[in-house]
CSV table of C-alpha atoms and ligand atoms in Angstrom, one decimal:
chain,number,residue,atom,x,y,z
G,1,MET,CA,22.4,34.8,123.5
G,2,ALA,CA,20.4,37.9,123.9
G,3,ARG,CA,16.7,37.4,123.6
G,4,ASN,CA,14.3,40.0,122.3
G,5,ASP,CA,11.3,37.6,121.8
G,6,ILE,CA,10.3,38.1,125.4
G,7,ALA,CA,10.8,41.9,125.5
G,8,PRO,CA,7.8,43.6,127.1
G,9,THR,CA,6.0,46.0,124.7
G,10,ASN,CA,2.7,47.0,126.0
G,11,ILE,CA,3.9,48.9,129.1
G,12,PHE,CA,4.1,52.3,127.6
G,13,ASN,CA,0.9,54.3,127.9
G,14,LYS,CA,2.0,57.7,126.6
G,15,LEU,CA,1.6,59.2,123.2
G,16,SER,CA,4.5,58.5,120.8
G,17,ILE,CA,5.7,60.5,117.9
G,18,GLU,CA,3.8,58.1,115.6
G,19,ASP,CA,0.5,59.3,117.3
G,20,LEU,CA,1.1,62.9,116.2
G,21,ASN,CA,0.3,64.2,112.7
G,22,ILE,CA,3.6,66.0,112.1
G,23,LYS,CA,3.4,66.4,108.4
G,24,ASP,CA,4.4,69.9,107.4
G,25,LYS,CA,4.5,70.8,111.1
G,26,ARG,CA,7.4,72.1,113.3
G,27,VAL,CA,8.5,69.5,115.7
G,28,PHE,CA,10.7,70.4,118.7
G,29,ILE,CA,12.7,67.2,119.5
G,30,ARG,CA,14.4,67.3,122.9
G,31,ALA,CA,17.4,64.9,122.5
G,32,ASP,CA,20.2,63.9,124.8
G,33,PHE,CA,23.3,64.9,122.8
G,34,ASN,CA,25.3,65.1,126.0
G,35,VAL,CA,28.3,63.4,124.4
G,36,PRO,CA,31.9,63.2,125.7
G,37,LEU,CA,34.3,65.6,123.9
G,38,ASP,CA,38.1,65.6,124.0
G,39,ASP,CA,40.2,68.8,124.5
G,40,ASN,CA,39.9,69.6,120.7
G,41,GLN,CA,36.1,69.4,120.8
G,42,ASN,CA,36.1,66.0,119.0
G,43,ILE,CA,33.3,63.7,119.9
G,44,THR,CA,34.8,60.6,121.4
G,45,ASP,CA,31.6,58.5,121.6
G,46,ASP,CA,28.6,59.3,119.5
G,47,ARG,CA,26.2,56.6,120.7
G,48,ARG,CA,23.8,59.1,122.2
G,49,ILE,CA,23.5,60.8,118.9
G,50,ARG,CA,23.0,57.6,117.0
G,51,SER,CA,20.3,56.3,119.3
G,52,THR,CA,18.1,59.3,118.5
G,53,LEU,CA,18.5,58.8,114.7
G,54,PRO,CA,15.3,56.7,114.3
G,55,THR,CA,13.2,59.5,115.8
G,56,ILE,CA,14.9,62.2,113.7
G,57,ASN,CA,14.7,60.2,110.5
G,58,TYR,CA,11.0,59.4,111.1
G,59,ALA,CA,10.2,63.1,111.5
G,60,ILE,CA,12.2,64.0,108.4
G,61,ASP,CA,10.5,61.2,106.4
G,62,GLU,CA,7.0,62.4,107.6
G,63,GLY,CA,7.8,65.8,106.2
G,64,ALA,CA,8.1,67.7,109.4
G,65,ARG,CA,10.4,70.6,110.1
G,66,VAL,CA,12.8,69.3,112.7
G,67,ILE,CA,14.1,71.5,115.5
G,68,LEU,CA,16.6,69.7,117.8
G,69,ALA,CA,17.7,70.8,121.2
G,70,SER,CA,19.8,69.4,124.0
G,71,HIS,CA,22.1,70.2,126.9
G,72,LEU,CA,25.8,69.4,126.9
G,73,GLY,CA,27.8,69.3,130.1
G,74,ARG,CA,27.3,71.7,133.0
G,75,PRO,CA,27.9,75.3,131.7
G,76,LYS,CA,26.0,76.5,134.7
G,77,GLY,CA,23.7,79.0,132.9
G,78,LYS,CA,26.5,80.8,131.0
G,79,VAL,CA,27.7,80.7,127.4
G,80,ASP,CA,30.9,78.6,127.4
G,81,PRO,CA,32.3,77.6,124.0
G,82,LYS,CA,33.7,74.4,125.6
G,83,TYR,CA,30.1,73.2,125.9
G,84,SER,CA,28.9,74.3,122.4
G,85,LEU,CA,26.7,71.8,120.5
G,86,ARG,CA,28.4,72.8,117.2
G,87,PRO,CA,30.4,69.6,117.0
G,88,VAL,CA,27.2,67.6,117.4
G,89,ALA,CA,25.6,69.5,114.4
G,90,LYS,CA,28.6,68.4,112.3
G,91,ARG,CA,28.4,64.8,113.3
G,92,LEU,CA,24.6,64.7,113.0
G,93,SER,CA,24.9,66.1,109.5
G,94,ARG,CA,27.2,63.3,108.6
G,95,LEU,CA,25.0,60.6,110.2
G,96,LEU,CA,21.8,61.9,108.6
G,97,ASN,CA,23.5,62.7,105.3
G,98,LYS,CA,21.9,66.1,105.1
G,99,GLU,CA,22.5,69.6,106.2
G,100,VAL,CA,21.9,70.4,109.8
G,101,LEU,CA,21.7,74.2,110.4
G,102,PHE,CA,23.3,75.1,113.7
G,103,LEU,CA,22.0,78.2,115.5
G,104,GLU,CA,24.1,80.0,118.1
G,105,ASP,CA,21.3,80.3,120.6
G,106,CYS,CA,18.1,78.4,121.5
G,107,ILE,CA,15.7,81.4,121.8
G,108,GLY,CA,15.6,85.0,120.4
G,109,ALA,CA,14.8,86.8,117.2
G,110,GLU,CA,17.4,85.1,115.1
G,111,VAL,CA,16.2,81.6,116.1
G,112,GLU,CA,12.6,82.6,115.4
G,113,ARG,CA,13.6,83.9,111.9
G,114,ALA,CA,15.5,80.7,111.1
G,115,VAL,CA,12.6,78.5,112.3
G,116,LYS,CA,10.1,80.5,110.2
G,117,ASN,CA,12.2,80.0,107.1
G,118,MET,CA,12.4,76.2,107.4
G,119,ALA,CA,11.2,74.0,104.6
G,120,LYS,CA,9.7,70.5,104.9
G,121,GLY,CA,12.4,68.0,106.1
G,122,ASP,CA,14.8,70.7,107.2
G,123,VAL,CA,16.8,70.1,110.4
G,124,ILE,CA,18.0,72.8,112.8
G,125,LEU,CA,20.1,72.2,115.9
G,126,LEU,CA,19.8,74.9,118.6
G,127,GLU,CA,22.7,75.8,120.9
G,128,ASN,CA,23.1,74.3,124.4
G,129,LEU,CA,19.9,74.9,126.4
G,130,ARG,CA,21.9,75.2,129.6
G,131,PHE,CA,23.6,78.4,128.4
G,132,HIS,CA,20.5,79.9,129.8
G,133,PRO,CA,20.0,79.6,133.6
G,134,GLU,CA,16.3,79.4,133.0
G,135,GLU,CA,16.6,75.9,131.6
G,136,GLU,CA,17.6,74.2,134.9
G,137,LYS,CA,15.2,76.5,136.8
G,138,ASN,CA,12.3,75.4,134.7
G,139,ASP,CA,11.4,79.0,134.1
G,140,GLU,CA,8.0,79.5,132.6
G,141,ASN,CA,8.8,82.3,130.2
G,142,PHE,CA,11.8,80.3,128.9
G,143,SER,CA,9.6,77.2,128.3
G,144,ARG,CA,7.1,79.4,126.6
G,145,ALA,CA,9.7,80.9,124.3
G,146,LEU,CA,11.0,77.4,123.4
G,147,ALA,CA,7.5,76.1,122.9
G,148,SER,CA,6.6,79.0,120.6
G,149,LEU,CA,9.1,77.7,118.0
G,150,ALA,CA,7.1,74.6,117.3
G,151,ASP,CA,3.7,72.9,116.9
G,152,TYR,CA,4.6,69.7,118.6
G,153,TYR,CA,7.1,68.6,121.3
G,154,VAL,CA,8.8,65.2,121.2
G,155,ASN,CA,11.0,64.0,124.1
G,156,ASP,CA,13.7,61.5,123.1
G,157,ALA,CA,16.1,62.5,125.9
G,158,PHE,CA,15.8,59.6,128.2
G,159,GLY,CA,19.1,60.5,129.9
G,160,ALA,CA,17.5,63.8,131.1
G,161,ALA,CA,14.0,62.6,131.8
G,162,HIS,CA,14.6,62.6,135.5
G,163,ARG,CA,15.3,66.4,135.5
G,164,ALA,CA,12.4,68.8,135.9
G,165,HIS,CA,13.9,71.3,133.5
G,166,ALA,CA,12.2,73.7,131.1
G,167,SER,CA,13.0,71.7,128.0
G,168,ILE,CA,11.8,68.5,129.7
G,169,VAL,CA,8.7,69.4,131.7
G,170,GLY,CA,8.1,73.0,130.7
G,171,ILE,CA,7.5,72.9,126.9
G,172,PRO,CA,4.9,70.2,126.9
G,173,ARG,CA,2.7,72.4,129.1
G,174,PHE,CA,2.3,74.7,126.2
G,175,ILE,CA,2.3,72.4,123.1
G,176,PRO,CA,1.2,68.8,122.7
G,177,GLY,CA,4.0,66.4,123.8
G,178,ALA,CA,4.9,62.8,122.9
G,179,ALA,CA,7.8,60.4,123.3
G,180,GLY,CA,10.4,59.6,120.7
G,181,PHE,CA,11.3,56.0,119.8
G,182,LEU,CA,14.3,55.9,122.1
G,183,MET,CA,12.3,57.2,125.1
G,184,ARG,CA,9.6,54.6,124.4
G,185,LYS,CA,12.2,51.8,124.1
G,186,GLU,CA,14.0,52.7,127.3
G,187,ILE,CA,10.7,52.6,129.3
G,188,GLN,CA,9.5,49.4,127.6
G,189,TYR,CA,12.7,47.6,128.6
G,190,LEU,CA,13.5,49.1,132.0
G,191,LYS,CA,10.0,49.4,133.4
G,192,GLY,CA,8.6,46.4,131.5
G,193,ALA,CA,11.3,44.0,132.6
G,194,VAL,CA,10.8,45.0,136.2
G,195,GLU,CA,7.0,44.9,136.1
G,196,SER,CA,6.4,41.8,134.1
G,197,PRO,CA,9.6,39.7,133.9
G,198,VAL,CA,10.0,36.3,132.5
G,199,ARG,CA,11.4,34.3,135.3
G,200,PRO,CA,14.0,33.5,136.7
G,201,PHE,CA,14.7,37.2,137.0
G,202,VAL,CA,18.1,38.1,138.2
G,203,ALA,CA,19.4,41.6,139.2
G,204,ILE,CA,23.2,42.2,139.3
G,205,LEU,CA,24.2,45.2,141.2
G,206,GLY,CA,27.7,46.6,141.6
G,207,GLY,CA,29.6,49.9,141.6
G,208,ALA,CA,31.2,51.8,144.4
G,209,LYS,CA,28.7,52.3,147.2
G,210,VAL,CA,25.6,50.8,148.7
G,211,SER,CA,24.2,54.3,149.3
G,212,GLY,CA,24.1,55.0,145.6
G,213,LYS,CA,22.0,51.9,144.8
G,214,ILE,CA,20.0,51.4,147.9
G,215,GLY,CA,16.7,52.5,146.3
G,216,VAL,CA,17.3,50.2,143.4
G,217,LEU,CA,18.1,47.3,145.7
G,218,GLU,CA,15.0,47.9,147.8
G,219,ASN,CA,12.7,48.1,144.8
G,220,LEU,CA,14.2,45.2,142.9
G,221,ALA,CA,14.3,43.0,146.0
G,222,GLN,CA,10.5,42.8,145.8
G,223,LYS,CA,10.5,41.8,142.2
G,224,VAL,CA,13.4,39.5,141.4
G,225,ASP,CA,14.2,35.9,142.1
G,226,LYS,CA,17.9,36.4,142.7
G,227,VAL,CA,20.2,39.3,143.5
G,228,ILE,CA,23.9,39.3,142.9
G,229,VAL,CA,25.9,42.1,144.6
G,230,GLY,CA,29.5,42.7,143.5
G,231,GLY,CA,31.8,45.7,143.3
G,232,GLY,CA,32.7,48.0,146.3
G,233,MET,CA,29.1,47.8,147.6
G,234,ALA,CA,29.5,44.1,148.4
G,235,PHE,CA,31.9,44.8,151.2
G,236,THR,CA,29.4,46.7,153.3
G,237,PHE,CA,27.3,43.5,153.3
G,238,ILE,CA,30.3,41.3,154.0
G,239,LYS,CA,31.3,43.5,157.0
G,240,ALA,CA,27.6,43.5,158.1
G,241,MET,CA,27.8,39.7,158.2
G,242,GLY,CA,30.6,40.0,160.7
G,243,TYR,CA,33.7,39.6,158.6
G,244,GLU,CA,36.6,42.1,158.5
G,245,ALA,CA,36.9,43.6,155.1
G,246,GLY,CA,40.4,45.1,155.6
G,247,ASP,CA,40.6,48.6,154.0
G,248,SER,CA,37.8,47.8,151.5
G,249,LEU,CA,35.1,50.3,150.7
G,250,VAL,CA,32.8,49.9,153.7
G,251,GLU,CA,30.0,52.3,154.6
G,252,GLU,CA,29.8,52.0,158.3
G,253,GLU,CA,26.5,53.9,158.5
G,254,MET,CA,24.9,51.4,156.1
G,255,LEU,CA,25.7,48.3,158.1
G,256,ASP,CA,22.3,48.1,159.9
G,257,LEU,CA,20.5,48.7,156.7
G,258,ALA,CA,22.5,46.0,155.0
G,259,ILE,CA,21.4,43.5,157.6
G,260,ARG,CA,17.8,44.6,157.3
G,261,ILE,CA,18.0,44.1,153.5
G,262,MET,CA,19.5,40.7,153.8
G,263,ASN,CA,16.8,39.6,156.3
G,264,ARG,CA,14.1,40.9,154.1
G,265,LEU,CA,15.5,39.1,151.1
G,266,ARG,CA,15.6,35.9,153.1
G,267,GLU,CA,12.0,36.3,154.3
G,268,SER,CA,10.8,36.9,150.7
G,269,LYS,CA,12.8,33.9,149.5
G,270,VAL,CA,14.9,36.0,147.2
G,271,LYS,CA,18.3,34.3,146.7
G,272,PHE,CA,21.2,36.6,147.6
G,273,TYR,CA,24.7,36.1,146.3
G,274,LEU,CA,27.8,37.9,147.5
G,275,PRO,CA,31.4,37.4,146.3
G,276,VAL,CA,33.2,34.5,148.0
G,277,ASP,CA,36.7,35.7,147.0
G,278,CYS,CA,38.3,38.9,145.8
G,279,VAL,CA,41.3,40.5,144.2
G,280,ILE,CA,43.0,42.7,146.8
G,281,ALA,CA,45.7,45.3,146.6
G,282,GLN,CA,47.2,47.9,149.0
G,283,SER,CA,46.4,50.8,146.6
G,284,VAL,CA,44.1,51.4,143.7
G,285,GLU,CA,46.9,51.8,141.2
G,286,LYS,CA,48.1,50.3,138.0
G,287,GLY,CA,51.0,47.9,138.8
G,288,ALA,CA,50.1,47.5,142.5
G,289,GLU,CA,50.8,44.0,143.9
G,290,THR,CA,47.6,41.9,143.9
G,291,LYS,CA,46.5,38.8,145.7
G,292,ILE,CA,43.4,36.6,145.5
G,293,VAL,CA,41.9,35.7,148.9
G,294,PRO,CA,38.5,34.5,150.3
G,295,VAL,CA,36.4,37.4,151.5
G,296,GLN,CA,36.9,36.2,155.0
G,297,GLU,CA,40.6,36.7,154.8
G,298,ILE,CA,41.2,40.3,153.6
G,299,PRO,CA,44.2,41.5,155.7
G,300,LYS,CA,44.4,45.0,157.3
G,301,GLY,CA,45.9,47.5,154.9
G,302,TRP,CA,44.5,45.7,151.8
G,303,LYS,CA,41.4,46.5,149.8
G,304,ALA,CA,39.1,44.3,147.7
G,305,LEU,CA,39.1,45.8,144.2
G,306,ASP,CA,37.5,43.1,142.1
G,307,ILE,CA,35.6,39.8,142.6
G,308,GLY,CA,37.8,36.7,142.4
G,309,PRO,CA,37.7,33.7,140.1
G,310,ALA,CA,35.5,31.6,142.4
G,311,SER,CA,32.9,34.4,142.7
G,312,THR,CA,33.0,34.8,138.9
G,313,ARG,CA,32.1,31.1,138.5
G,314,LEU,CA,29.4,31.3,141.1
G,315,PHE,CA,27.8,34.4,139.6
G,316,ALA,CA,28.1,32.9,136.1
G,317,GLU,CA,26.2,29.8,137.2
G,318,VAL,CA,23.4,32.0,138.6
G,319,ILE,CA,23.3,34.1,135.4
G,320,GLN,CA,23.3,31.0,133.2
G,321,ASP,CA,19.7,29.9,133.8
G,322,ALA,CA,18.2,33.4,134.1
G,323,LYS,CA,15.5,34.5,131.6
G,324,THR,CA,15.6,38.1,132.5
G,325,ILE,CA,18.7,40.0,133.7
G,326,ILE,CA,19.2,43.6,134.8
G,327,TRP,CA,22.7,44.7,135.4
G,328,ASN,CA,23.8,48.0,136.9
G,329,GLY,CA,27.3,48.7,138.3
G,330,PRO,CA,30.7,47.1,137.7
G,331,MET,CA,32.1,44.2,139.8
G,332,GLY,CA,35.3,46.0,140.5
G,333,VAL,CA,37.6,48.9,139.6
G,334,PHE,CA,37.4,47.8,135.9
G,335,GLU,CA,39.1,51.0,134.7
G,336,ILE,CA,42.4,49.4,135.8
G,337,ASP,CA,43.4,46.2,134.0
G,338,ALA,CA,44.4,44.3,137.2
G,339,PHE,CA,40.9,44.7,138.6
G,340,SER,CA,38.8,44.4,135.4
G,341,ARG,CA,38.6,40.6,135.0
G,342,GLY,CA,35.6,40.1,137.2
G,343,THR,CA,33.5,42.8,135.4
G,344,PHE,CA,34.5,41.5,132.0
G,345,ALA,CA,33.8,37.9,132.9
G,346,ILE,CA,30.3,38.9,134.2
G,347,ALA,CA,29.8,40.9,131.0
G,348,ARG,CA,30.5,37.7,129.0
G,349,ALA,CA,28.3,35.6,131.2
G,350,VAL,CA,25.4,38.1,130.8
G,351,ALA,CA,26.0,38.2,127.0
G,352,ASP,CA,26.0,34.3,126.8
G,353,ALA,CA,22.8,33.9,128.8
G,354,TYR,CA,19.7,32.9,126.8
G,355,ALA,CA,17.8,35.7,128.4
G,356,LEU,CA,16.4,39.2,128.0
G,357,THR,CA,19.5,41.2,129.1
G,358,ILE,CA,19.3,44.8,130.1
G,359,VAL,CA,22.3,46.9,131.1
G,360,GLY,CA,21.9,50.3,132.7
G,361,GLY,CA,24.1,53.0,134.0
G,362,GLY,CA,27.1,54.8,132.3
G,363,ASP,CA,29.8,52.6,133.8
G,364,THR,CA,28.3,49.3,133.1
G,365,ASP,CA,27.6,50.4,129.5
G,366,LEU,CA,31.3,51.2,129.1
G,367,ALA,CA,32.3,47.9,130.7
G,368,VAL,CA,30.1,45.9,128.3
G,369,HIS,CA,31.7,47.7,125.3
G,370,ARG,CA,35.2,47.2,126.6
G,371,ALA,CA,34.4,43.5,127.0
G,372,GLY,CA,33.4,43.5,123.4
G,373,VAL,CA,30.0,42.0,124.0
G,374,SER,CA,27.6,44.9,123.5
G,375,ASP,CA,26.1,43.4,120.4
G,376,SER,CA,25.0,40.4,122.5
G,377,ILE,CA,23.0,42.4,125.0
G,378,SER,CA,19.2,42.8,124.4
G,379,PHE,CA,19.2,46.5,125.5
G,380,ILE,CA,21.8,48.9,126.8
G,381,SER,CA,20.2,52.0,128.4
G,382,THR,CA,21.5,55.4,127.4
G,383,GLY,CA,20.6,57.0,130.8
G,384,GLY,CA,22.5,56.7,134.1
G,385,GLY,CA,20.5,58.6,136.7
G,386,ALA,CA,17.3,58.2,134.8
G,387,ALA,CA,17.7,54.5,134.6
G,388,LEU,CA,18.4,54.2,138.3
G,389,GLN,CA,15.3,56.2,139.1
G,390,LEU,CA,13.2,54.0,137.0
G,391,LEU,CA,14.7,50.9,138.6
G,392,GLU,CA,13.9,52.5,142.0
G,393,GLY,CA,10.3,52.4,140.9
G,394,LYS,CA,10.0,56.2,140.6
G,395,GLU,CA,8.1,58.0,137.9
G,396,LEU,CA,10.3,60.3,135.8
G,397,PRO,CA,9.0,63.9,135.5
G,398,GLY,CA,9.8,63.9,131.8
G,399,ILE,CA,7.5,61.0,131.2
G,400,ALA,CA,4.7,62.0,133.6
G,401,VAL,CA,4.2,65.2,131.7
G,402,LEU,CA,3.6,63.6,128.3
G,403,LYS,CA,0.0,62.9,127.2
G,404,ASP,CA,-1.6,59.6,128.0
G,405,LYS,CA,-2.6,57.4,125.1
G,406,THR,CA,-6.4,57.2,125.3
B,1,AMP,P1,28.8,53.5,140.5
B,1,AMP,O1,28.8,54.8,139.8
B,1,AMP,O2,28.3,53.5,141.8
B,1,AMP,O3,28.2,52.4,139.6
B,1,AMP,O4,30.3,53.1,140.7
B,1,AMP,C1,31.2,52.8,139.6
B,1,AMP,C2,32.6,52.8,140.1
B,1,AMP,O5,32.7,51.9,141.2
B,1,AMP,C3,33.6,52.5,139.1
B,1,AMP,O6,34.3,53.6,138.7
B,1,AMP,C4,34.5,51.5,139.8
B,1,AMP,O7,35.8,51.8,139.7
B,1,AMP,C5,34.1,51.6,141.3
B,1,AMP,N1,34.2,50.3,142.0
B,1,AMP,C6,33.8,49.1,141.7
B,1,AMP,N2,34.2,48.2,142.6
B,1,AMP,C7,34.9,48.8,143.5
B,1,AMP,C8,35.6,48.4,144.7
B,1,AMP,N3,35.7,47.1,145.0
B,1,AMP,N4,36.3,49.4,145.4
B,1,AMP,C9,36.2,50.7,145.0
B,1,AMP,N5,35.6,51.1,143.9
B,1,AMP,C10,34.9,50.2,143.1
């Protein structure tokens, strides 16, 4: 059962939207509306839009004039209708149950006119910020032009907080900036859990490669009581221990580092768990023949693509008595049914634990939803790269730039 009674709350020392007097004022809210779209421009998952609703609704209720902006995809500084935010305006209008005026640019005379004509409680959505190359270059004039639209800046785009772009770090240099509710919640959970966890504190790491998670592993190794490593990255450790891993994903250049990490974990008395068995196949394909073998017995020509049933039981036992759990990265190639059982079983074990449970990273989020247990997780982060950077112990530029609470 997910716990929230032990969620850390006093870790966030920046101004929040509640600290601003936004009544009658123009508020520029940087949101993360980078939602997946299908070929017909239909939004296939609107969770990112929904998670910013508390901030938008608060601003409307306070009587602000709300200017929303976001990026969508990677249009590379050019106007590309494929990446238009128009579908987001439509969905947002439905979710807010009020008109959302969509503007076809994010700066310029037309935008300035529309913003000037806003009444209290009106909501405008600007077109994709990344249609201008100046956004990703953090261009000063572009930031100034965006800032000139509003009296206050609110950043609720946690998923983009690790980017030093104009709409993230540029605007708050010109007008007072604060965090939105989603941003605050993300930091409180991700940073709070790492800095003041209720113990035992367990980190579960998975996904494709050690190299992608090395920073997280090194930082968390100093804070947690137990580390579980599954997914493709486990096999670099297994190889480093002297076993053959067949054709599994092994990063040869990481073998020495893997040994150093294991030694360090042992010295600091952090318990370290690797899979003991795995599901193997000769190819990563639907319908491929599969076998379950101990990790010591992966034949040449076969790859480990999921943790096996004995590993699932072992990991579930470790998870069971944790009080704080952070999970990032699937246990196997969960996109294919034959290799999804381990990830889904771990999702259920995490959901069943009477603990503060935090899931971060795009893939793990998807796995938890597919396993049908997302309602039983204390907090699911909306940011992939940003969540990883926080878990690495790094400061996010989008947070650093906001005003401290005095
Ligand atoms: P990451 O982005 O590093 O969290 O990696 C997520 C990806 O890792 C998913 O798409 C999985 O399919 C993949 N993955 C997980 N386990 C394995 C494995 N044993 N071998 C290859 N890929 C894996």
